[in-house]
GROMACS .gro file of C-alpha atoms in nm:
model
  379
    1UNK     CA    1  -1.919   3.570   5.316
    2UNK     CA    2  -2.002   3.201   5.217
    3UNK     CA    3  -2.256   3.148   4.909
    4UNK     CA    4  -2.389   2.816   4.894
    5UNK     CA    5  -2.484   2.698   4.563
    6UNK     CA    6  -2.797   2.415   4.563
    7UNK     CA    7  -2.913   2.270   4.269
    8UNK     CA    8  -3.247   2.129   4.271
    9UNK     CA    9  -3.485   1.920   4.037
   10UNK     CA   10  -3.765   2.176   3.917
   11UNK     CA   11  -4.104   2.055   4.064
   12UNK     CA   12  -4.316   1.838   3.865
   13UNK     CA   13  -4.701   1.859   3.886
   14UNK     CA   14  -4.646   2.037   4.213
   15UNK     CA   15  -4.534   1.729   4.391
   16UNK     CA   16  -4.235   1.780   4.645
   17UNK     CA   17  -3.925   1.550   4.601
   18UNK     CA   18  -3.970   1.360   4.941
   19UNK     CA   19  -4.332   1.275   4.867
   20UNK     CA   20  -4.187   1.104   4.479
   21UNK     CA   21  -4.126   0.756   4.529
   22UNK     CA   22  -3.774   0.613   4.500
   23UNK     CA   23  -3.824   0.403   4.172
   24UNK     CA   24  -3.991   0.720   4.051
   25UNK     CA   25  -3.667   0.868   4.095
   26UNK     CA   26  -3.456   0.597   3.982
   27UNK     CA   27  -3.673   0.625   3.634
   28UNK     CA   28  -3.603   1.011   3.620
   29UNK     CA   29  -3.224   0.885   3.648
   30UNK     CA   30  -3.261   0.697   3.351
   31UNK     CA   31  -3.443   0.916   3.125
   32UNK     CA   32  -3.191   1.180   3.228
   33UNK     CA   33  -2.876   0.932   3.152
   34UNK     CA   34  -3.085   0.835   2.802
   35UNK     CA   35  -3.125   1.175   2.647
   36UNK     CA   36  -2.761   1.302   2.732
   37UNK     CA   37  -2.639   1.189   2.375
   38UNK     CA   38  -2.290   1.355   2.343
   39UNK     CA   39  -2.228   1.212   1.967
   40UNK     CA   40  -2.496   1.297   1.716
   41UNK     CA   41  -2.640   0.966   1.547
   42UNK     CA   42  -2.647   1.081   1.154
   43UNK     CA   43  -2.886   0.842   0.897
   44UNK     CA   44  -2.643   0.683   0.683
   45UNK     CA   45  -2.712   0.756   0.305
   46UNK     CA   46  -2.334   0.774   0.144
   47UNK     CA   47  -2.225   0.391   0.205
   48UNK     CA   48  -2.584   0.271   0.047
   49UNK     CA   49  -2.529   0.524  -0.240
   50UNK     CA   50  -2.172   0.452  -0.283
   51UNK     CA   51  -2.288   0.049  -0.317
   52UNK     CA   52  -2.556   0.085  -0.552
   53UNK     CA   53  -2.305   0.292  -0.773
   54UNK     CA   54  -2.072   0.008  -0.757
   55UNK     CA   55  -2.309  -0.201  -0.862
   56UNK     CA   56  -2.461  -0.021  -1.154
   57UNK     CA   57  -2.089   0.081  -1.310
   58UNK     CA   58  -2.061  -0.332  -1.289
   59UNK     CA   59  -2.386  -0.373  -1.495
   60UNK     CA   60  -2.233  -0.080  -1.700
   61UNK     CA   61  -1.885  -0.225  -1.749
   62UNK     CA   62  -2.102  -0.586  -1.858
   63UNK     CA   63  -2.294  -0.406  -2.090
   64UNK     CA   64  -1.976  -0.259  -2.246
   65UNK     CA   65  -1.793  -0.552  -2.279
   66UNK     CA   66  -2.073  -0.737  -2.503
   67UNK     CA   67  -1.951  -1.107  -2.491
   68UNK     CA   68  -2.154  -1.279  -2.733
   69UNK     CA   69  -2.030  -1.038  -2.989
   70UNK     CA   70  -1.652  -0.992  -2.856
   71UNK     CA   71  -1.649  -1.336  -2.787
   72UNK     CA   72  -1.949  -1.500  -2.981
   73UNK     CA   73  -1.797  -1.895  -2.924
   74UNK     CA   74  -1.670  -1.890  -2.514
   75UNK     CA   75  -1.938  -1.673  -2.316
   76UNK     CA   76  -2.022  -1.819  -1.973
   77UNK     CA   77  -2.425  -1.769  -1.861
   78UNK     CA   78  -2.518  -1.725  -2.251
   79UNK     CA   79  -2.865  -1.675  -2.155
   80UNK     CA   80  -2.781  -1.320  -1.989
   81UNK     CA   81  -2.746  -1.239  -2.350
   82UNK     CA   82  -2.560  -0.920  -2.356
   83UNK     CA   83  -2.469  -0.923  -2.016
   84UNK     CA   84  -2.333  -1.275  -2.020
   85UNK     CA   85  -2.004  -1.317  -1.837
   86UNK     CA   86  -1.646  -1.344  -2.032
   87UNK     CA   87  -1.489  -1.737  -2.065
   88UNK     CA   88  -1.429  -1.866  -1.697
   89UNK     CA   89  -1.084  -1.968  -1.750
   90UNK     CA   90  -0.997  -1.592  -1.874
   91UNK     CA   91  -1.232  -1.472  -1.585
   92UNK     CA   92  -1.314  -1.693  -1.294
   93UNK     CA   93  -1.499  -1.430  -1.101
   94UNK     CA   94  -1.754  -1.402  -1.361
   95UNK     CA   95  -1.705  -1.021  -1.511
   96UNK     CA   96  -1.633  -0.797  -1.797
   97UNK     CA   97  -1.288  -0.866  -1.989
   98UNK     CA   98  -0.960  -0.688  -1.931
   99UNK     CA   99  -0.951  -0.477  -2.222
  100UNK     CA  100  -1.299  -0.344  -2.067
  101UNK     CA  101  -1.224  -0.261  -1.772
  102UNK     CA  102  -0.935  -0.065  -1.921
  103UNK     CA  103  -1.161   0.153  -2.140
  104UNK     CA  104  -1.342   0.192  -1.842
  105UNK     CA  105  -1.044   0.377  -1.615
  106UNK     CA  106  -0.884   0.072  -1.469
  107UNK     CA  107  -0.568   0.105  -1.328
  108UNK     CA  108  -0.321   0.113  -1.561
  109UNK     CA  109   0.045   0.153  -1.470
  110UNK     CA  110   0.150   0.238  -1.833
  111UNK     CA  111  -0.126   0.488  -1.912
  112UNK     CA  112  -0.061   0.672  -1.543
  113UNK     CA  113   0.318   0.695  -1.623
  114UNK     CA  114   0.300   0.781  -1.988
  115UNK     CA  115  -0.009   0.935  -2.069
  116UNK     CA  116  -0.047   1.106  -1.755
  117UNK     CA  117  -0.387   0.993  -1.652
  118UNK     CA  118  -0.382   0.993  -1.295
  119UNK     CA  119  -0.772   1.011  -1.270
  120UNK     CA  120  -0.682   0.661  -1.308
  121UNK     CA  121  -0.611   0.611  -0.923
  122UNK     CA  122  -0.973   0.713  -0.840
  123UNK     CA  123  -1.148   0.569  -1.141
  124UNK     CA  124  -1.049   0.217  -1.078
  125UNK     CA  125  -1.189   0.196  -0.700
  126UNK     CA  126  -1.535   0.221  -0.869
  127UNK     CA  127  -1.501  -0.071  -1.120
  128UNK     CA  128  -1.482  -0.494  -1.046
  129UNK     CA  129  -1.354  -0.773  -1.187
  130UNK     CA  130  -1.658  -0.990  -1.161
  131UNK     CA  131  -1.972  -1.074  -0.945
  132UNK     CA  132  -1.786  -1.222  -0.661
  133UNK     CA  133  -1.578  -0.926  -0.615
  134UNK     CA  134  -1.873  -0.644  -0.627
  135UNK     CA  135  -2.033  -0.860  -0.398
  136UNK     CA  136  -1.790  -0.972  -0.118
  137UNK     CA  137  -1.658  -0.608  -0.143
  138UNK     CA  138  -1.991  -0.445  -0.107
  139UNK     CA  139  -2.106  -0.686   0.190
  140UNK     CA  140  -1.793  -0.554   0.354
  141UNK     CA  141  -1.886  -0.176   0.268
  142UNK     CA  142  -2.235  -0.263   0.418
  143UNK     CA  143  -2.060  -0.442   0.737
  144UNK     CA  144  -1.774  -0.159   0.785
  145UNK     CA  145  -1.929   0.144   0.662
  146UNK     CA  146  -2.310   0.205   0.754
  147UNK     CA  147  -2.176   0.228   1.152
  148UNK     CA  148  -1.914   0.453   1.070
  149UNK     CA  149  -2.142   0.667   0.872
  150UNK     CA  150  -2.372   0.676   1.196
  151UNK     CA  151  -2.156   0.728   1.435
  152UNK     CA  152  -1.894   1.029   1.242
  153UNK     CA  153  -2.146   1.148   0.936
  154UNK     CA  154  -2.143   1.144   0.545
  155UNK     CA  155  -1.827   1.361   0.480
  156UNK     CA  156  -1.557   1.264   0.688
  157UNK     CA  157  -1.641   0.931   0.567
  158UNK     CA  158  -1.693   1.003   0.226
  159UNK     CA  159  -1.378   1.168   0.206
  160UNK     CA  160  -1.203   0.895   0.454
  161UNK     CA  161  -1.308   0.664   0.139
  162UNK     CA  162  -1.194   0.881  -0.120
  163UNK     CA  163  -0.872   0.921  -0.005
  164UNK     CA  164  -0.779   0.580   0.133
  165UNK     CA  165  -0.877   0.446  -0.197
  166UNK     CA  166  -0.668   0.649  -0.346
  167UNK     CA  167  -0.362   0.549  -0.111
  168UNK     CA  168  -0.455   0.208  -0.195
  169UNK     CA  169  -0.436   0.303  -0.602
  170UNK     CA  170  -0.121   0.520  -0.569
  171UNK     CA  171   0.102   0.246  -0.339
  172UNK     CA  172  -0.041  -0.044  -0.612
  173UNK     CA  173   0.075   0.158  -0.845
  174UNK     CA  174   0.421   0.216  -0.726
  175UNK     CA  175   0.488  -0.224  -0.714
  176UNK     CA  176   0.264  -0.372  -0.937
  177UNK     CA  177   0.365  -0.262  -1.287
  178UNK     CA  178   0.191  -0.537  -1.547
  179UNK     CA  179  -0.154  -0.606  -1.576
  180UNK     CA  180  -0.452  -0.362  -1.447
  181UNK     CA  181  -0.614  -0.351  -1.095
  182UNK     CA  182  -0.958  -0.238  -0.997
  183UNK     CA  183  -1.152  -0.281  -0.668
  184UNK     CA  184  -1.262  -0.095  -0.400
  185UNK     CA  185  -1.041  -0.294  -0.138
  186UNK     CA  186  -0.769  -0.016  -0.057
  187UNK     CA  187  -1.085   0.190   0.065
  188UNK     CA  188  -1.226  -0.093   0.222
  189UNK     CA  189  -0.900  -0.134   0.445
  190UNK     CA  190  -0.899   0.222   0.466
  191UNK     CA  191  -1.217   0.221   0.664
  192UNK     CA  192  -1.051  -0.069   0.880
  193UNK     CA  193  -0.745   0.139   0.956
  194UNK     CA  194  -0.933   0.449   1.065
  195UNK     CA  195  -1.141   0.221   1.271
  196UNK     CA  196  -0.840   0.101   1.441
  197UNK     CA  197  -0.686   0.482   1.472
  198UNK     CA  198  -1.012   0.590   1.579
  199UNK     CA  199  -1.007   0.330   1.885
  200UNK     CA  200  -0.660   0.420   1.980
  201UNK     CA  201  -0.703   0.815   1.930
  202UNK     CA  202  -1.053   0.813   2.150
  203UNK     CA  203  -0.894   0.600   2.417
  204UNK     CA  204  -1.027   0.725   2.747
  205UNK     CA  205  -1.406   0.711   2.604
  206UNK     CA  206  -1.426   0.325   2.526
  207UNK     CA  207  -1.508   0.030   2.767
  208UNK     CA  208  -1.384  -0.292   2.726
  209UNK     CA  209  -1.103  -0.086   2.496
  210UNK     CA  210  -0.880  -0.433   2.501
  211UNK     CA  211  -1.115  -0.690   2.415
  212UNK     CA  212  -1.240  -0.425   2.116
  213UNK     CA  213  -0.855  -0.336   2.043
  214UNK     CA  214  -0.775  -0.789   2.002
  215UNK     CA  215  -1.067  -0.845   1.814
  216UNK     CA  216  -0.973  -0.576   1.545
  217UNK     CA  217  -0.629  -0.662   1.489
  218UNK     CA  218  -0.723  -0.964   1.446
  219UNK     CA  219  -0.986  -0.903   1.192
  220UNK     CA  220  -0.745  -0.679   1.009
  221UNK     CA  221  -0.469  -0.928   1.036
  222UNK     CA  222  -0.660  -1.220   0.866
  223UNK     CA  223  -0.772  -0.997   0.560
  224UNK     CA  224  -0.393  -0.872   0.497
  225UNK     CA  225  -0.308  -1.247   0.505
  226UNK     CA  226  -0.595  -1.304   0.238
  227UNK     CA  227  -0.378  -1.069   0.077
  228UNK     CA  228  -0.071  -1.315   0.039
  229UNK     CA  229  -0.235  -1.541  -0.236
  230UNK     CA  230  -0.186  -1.479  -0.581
  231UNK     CA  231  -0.384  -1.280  -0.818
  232UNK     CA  232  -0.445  -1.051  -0.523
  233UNK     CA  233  -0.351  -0.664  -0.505
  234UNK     CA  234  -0.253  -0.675  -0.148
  235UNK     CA  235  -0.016  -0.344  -0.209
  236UNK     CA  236  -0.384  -0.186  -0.250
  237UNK     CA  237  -0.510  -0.322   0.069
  238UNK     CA  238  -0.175  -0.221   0.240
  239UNK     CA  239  -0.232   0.128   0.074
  240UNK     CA  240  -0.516   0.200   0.172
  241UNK     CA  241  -0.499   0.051   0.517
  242UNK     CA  242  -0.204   0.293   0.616
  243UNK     CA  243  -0.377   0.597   0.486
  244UNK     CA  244  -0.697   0.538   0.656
  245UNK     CA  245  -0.499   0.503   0.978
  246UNK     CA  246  -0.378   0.793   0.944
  247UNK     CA  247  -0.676   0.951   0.818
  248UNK     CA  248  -0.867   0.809   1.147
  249UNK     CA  249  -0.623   1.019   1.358
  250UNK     CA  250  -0.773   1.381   1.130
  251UNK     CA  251  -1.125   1.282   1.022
  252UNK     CA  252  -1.265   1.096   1.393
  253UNK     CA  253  -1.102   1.245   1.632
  254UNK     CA  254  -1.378   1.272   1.930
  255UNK     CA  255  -1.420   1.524   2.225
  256UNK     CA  256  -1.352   1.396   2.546
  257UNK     CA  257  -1.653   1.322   2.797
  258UNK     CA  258  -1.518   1.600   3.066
  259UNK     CA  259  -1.620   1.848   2.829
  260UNK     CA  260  -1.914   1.767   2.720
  261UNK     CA  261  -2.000   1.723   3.121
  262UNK     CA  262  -1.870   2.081   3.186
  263UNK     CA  263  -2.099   2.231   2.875
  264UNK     CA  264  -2.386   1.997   3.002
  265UNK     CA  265  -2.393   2.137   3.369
  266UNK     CA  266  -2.747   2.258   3.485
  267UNK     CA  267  -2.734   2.657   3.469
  268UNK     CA  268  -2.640   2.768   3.816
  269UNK     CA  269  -2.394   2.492   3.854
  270UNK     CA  270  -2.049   2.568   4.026
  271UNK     CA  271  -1.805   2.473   3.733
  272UNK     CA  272  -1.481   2.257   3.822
  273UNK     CA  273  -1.158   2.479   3.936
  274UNK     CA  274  -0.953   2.303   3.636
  275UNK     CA  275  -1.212   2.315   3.340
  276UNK     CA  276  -1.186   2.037   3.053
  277UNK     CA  277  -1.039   2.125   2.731
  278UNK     CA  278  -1.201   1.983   2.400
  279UNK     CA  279  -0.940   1.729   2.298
  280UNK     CA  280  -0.606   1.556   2.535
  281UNK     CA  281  -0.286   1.699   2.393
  282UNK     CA  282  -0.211   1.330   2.232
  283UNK     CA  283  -0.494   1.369   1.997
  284UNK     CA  284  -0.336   1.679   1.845
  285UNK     CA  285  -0.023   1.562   1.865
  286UNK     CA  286  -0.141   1.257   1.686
  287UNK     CA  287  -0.363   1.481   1.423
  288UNK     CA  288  -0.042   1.683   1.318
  289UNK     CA  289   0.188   1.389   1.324
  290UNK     CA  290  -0.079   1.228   1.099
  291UNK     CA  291  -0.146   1.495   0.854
  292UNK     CA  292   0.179   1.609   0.788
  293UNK     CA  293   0.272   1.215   0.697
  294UNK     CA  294  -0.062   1.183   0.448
  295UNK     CA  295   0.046   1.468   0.268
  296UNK     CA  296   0.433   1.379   0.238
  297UNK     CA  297   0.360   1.056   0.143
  298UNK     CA  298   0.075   1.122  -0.114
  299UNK     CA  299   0.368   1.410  -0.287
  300UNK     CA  300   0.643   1.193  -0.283
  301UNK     CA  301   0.403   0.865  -0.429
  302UNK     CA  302   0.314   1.077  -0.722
  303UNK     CA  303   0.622   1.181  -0.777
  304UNK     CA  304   0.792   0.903  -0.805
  305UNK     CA  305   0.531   0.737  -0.994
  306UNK     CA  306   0.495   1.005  -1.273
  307UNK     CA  307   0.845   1.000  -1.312
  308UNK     CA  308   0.816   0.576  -1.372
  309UNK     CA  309   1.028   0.474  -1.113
  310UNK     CA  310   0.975   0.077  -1.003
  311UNK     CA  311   1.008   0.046  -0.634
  312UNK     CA  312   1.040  -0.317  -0.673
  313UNK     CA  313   1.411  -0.246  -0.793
  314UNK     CA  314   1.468  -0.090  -0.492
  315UNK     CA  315   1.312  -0.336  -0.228
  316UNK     CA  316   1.377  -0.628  -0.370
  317UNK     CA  317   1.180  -0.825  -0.076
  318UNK     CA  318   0.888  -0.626  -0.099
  319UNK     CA  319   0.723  -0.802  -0.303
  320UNK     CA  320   0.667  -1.082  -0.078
  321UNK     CA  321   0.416  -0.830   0.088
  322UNK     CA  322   0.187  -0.897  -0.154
  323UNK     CA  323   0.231  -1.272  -0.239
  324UNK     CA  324   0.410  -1.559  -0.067
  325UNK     CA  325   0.501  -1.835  -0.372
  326UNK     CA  326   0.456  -2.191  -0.191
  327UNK     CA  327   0.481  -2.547  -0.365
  328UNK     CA  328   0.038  -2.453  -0.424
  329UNK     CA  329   0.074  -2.183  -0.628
  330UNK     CA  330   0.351  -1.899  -0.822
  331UNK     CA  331   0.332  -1.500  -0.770
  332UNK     CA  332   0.459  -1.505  -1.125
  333UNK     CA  333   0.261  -1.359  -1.345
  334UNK     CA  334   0.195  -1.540  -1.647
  335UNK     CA  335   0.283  -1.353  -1.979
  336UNK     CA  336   0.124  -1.524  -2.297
  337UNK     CA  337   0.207  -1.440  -2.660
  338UNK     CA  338   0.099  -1.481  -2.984
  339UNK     CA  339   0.198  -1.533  -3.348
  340UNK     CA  340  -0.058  -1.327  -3.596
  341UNK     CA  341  -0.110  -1.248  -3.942
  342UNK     CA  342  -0.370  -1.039  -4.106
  343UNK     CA  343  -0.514  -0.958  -4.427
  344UNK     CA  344  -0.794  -0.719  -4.453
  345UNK     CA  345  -1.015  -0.734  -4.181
  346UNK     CA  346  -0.939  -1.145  -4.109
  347UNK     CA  347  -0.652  -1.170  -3.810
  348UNK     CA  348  -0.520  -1.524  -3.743
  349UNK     CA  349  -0.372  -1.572  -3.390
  350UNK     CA  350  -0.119  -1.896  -3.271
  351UNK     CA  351  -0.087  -1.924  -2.917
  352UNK     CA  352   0.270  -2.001  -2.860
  353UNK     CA  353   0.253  -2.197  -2.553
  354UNK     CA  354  -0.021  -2.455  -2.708
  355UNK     CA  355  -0.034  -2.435  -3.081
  356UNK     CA  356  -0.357  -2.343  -3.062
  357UNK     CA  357  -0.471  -2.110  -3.387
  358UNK     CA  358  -0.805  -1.932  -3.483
  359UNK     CA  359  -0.929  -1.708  -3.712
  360UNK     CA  360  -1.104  -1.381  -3.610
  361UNK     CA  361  -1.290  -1.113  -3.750
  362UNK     CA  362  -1.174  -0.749  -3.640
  363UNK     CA  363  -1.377  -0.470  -3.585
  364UNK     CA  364  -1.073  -0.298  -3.505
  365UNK     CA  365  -0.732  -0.348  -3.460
  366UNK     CA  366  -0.689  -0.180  -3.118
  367UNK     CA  367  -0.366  -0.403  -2.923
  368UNK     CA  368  -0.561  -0.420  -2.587
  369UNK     CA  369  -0.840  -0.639  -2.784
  370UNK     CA  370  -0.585  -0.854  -2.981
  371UNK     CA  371  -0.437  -0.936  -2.648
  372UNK     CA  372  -0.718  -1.036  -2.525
  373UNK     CA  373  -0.856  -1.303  -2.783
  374UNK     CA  374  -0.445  -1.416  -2.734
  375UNK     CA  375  -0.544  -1.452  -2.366
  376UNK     CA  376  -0.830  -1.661  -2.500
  377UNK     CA  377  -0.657  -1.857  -2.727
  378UNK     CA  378  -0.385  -1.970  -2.473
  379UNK     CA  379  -0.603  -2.013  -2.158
   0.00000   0.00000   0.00000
């Protein structure tokens, strides 16, 4: 016994289907295609949130930092008064002072490894160097972020931000041993990688996959080569681009469109003799693969940073990674030092590179703010 199985638009207003006209129909089509929305669009709040907190700890950090008393004779933009801008040849992005930014939680290789503050690697993704840097990274965050956000929600991008920022933190860490780094950047290229893994891991749901696949390399490519000059933490940006690749395979992993077809059948329907499964068996193949690496590498990072091992002694090329030296400019970093001498609460500083001397009044005697009036003094 045969059962035929018919499925039928319900009537509308009593009106048969042969008497509807054919662009009546055609319109139906289209509504129909419009409101089958597989992916939920979510209203992006995090990456707006997570800007304006960037910017406020950077009106924070200037209000800290006090130039015209720290620094009474060399303030840039005096007229900001207590929020005027440190001298431009200590700080050319006009911001806060080193010894700031380290009170604040920048990263600090010494104070990780010896005083055990790891809160350090999360800390210093919040803070900036100077105006140009909050800015140009949170245009990007703005750019990169608010579509993610739509497209995959506020938590697995949240914590897609956390944690790449993080990588970024922990693999700058593990190279870059002198000076401090801040910056959101590692999450930044986070949110670039998982963008790329996201593309590669939803393959079968994209059009034009190639022309979208070209167009982000090459996007990510020219931002690593930014990475190259000097004065640039481009172990951060490689940091956190590797863990939000990975990350991309976990956090946005998407359904494939048979399934949601086979759920979305009108009741009644005669389902497919092979139904769809959820995900292909390269997504969770990918998805383990990618886990179990993010969690082995994070382990063995903090490990070997905690126990101060430089990685630069052994890779001895690695460094080039994050700065090319050319006949424009040296990756060296430029030590300067200072002859002082100090009675009561009078401190007299000579630069050693330039003779220069000055007298200055201490309202403490703490070494990161006697290297920095040396940094003044010599620059």
């Amino acid at each position: 016994m045969a059962v035929e199985i018919k499925v039928v638009d319900p009537p509308t207003n009593n009106v048969s289907a042969a008497q509807t006209s054919p662009a009546t129909r055609r319109q139906r089509q289209r509504t129909s295609f419009a409101e089958f929305r597989p992916f939920k669009l979510w209203f992006p709040w995090l990456v707006p949130a997570i800007v304006v907190a960037n910017i406020a700890l950077f009106l924070v950090s200037m209000f800290i930092n006090n130039c015209p008393k720290n620094s009474p004779q060399h303030c840039s933009a005096r007229f900001l008064g207590r929020f005027s801008f440190q001298p431009m040849k200590e700080n050319p992005l006009l911001g806060p002072s080193s010894a700031t930014l380290q009170k604040m939680g920048a990263l600090d290789v010494t104070m990780v490894v010896h005083k055990h503050q790891v809160w350090r690697l999360f800390t210093c993704i919040w803070l900036h160097a100077g105006v140009f840097h909050v800015l140009a990274n949170m245009l990007s965050l703005i750019f990169i972020g608010i579509r993610l956000e739509q497209e995959f929600g506020f938590v697995r991008i949240g914590f897609l931000y956390m944690i790449s920022g993080i990588g970024g933190s922990l693999l700058s860490s593990l190279f870059n041993r002198e000076g401090i780094s801040v910056g959101a950047s590692g999450a930044l290229f986070g949110l670039l990688g998982a963008m790329l893994s996201e593309l590669l891991t939803n393959w079968t749901i994209y059009a034009n996959k190639f022309a979208a696949l070209l167009t982000l390399i090459f996007i990510i490519a020219i931002n690593l080569a930014v990475g190259i000059l000097p004065h640039v933490d481009n172990f951060a940006h490689l940091g956190g681009f590797t863990s939000g690749f990975l990350l991309g395979f976990v956090f946005l992993i998407r359904p494939q469109y048979g399934y949601f077809n086979q759920r979305n059948n009108p009741r009644g329907y005669a389902a497919a003799p092979s139904a769809k499964s959820k995900h292909k068996p390269y997504q969770y193949v990918l998805w383990i693969t990618s886990l179990l690496l993010l969690v082995a590498g994070y382990t063995v990072g903090l490990v070997v940073l905690l126990r101060g091992t430089d990685l630069n002694k052994h890779c001895s090329w690695c460094h080039y990674f994050s700065c090319i030296p050319t006949s424009l400019w040296n990756c060296k970093s430029q030590n300067v030092y200072c002859e002082s001498s100090q009675i009561g609460n009078q401190m007299n500083l000579t630069c050693i590179a330039n003779g220069r001397t000055e007298m200055y009044k201490l309202s403490n005697d703490n070494p990161s703010h006697v290297q920095q009036l040396c940094s003044q003094l010599c620059s």
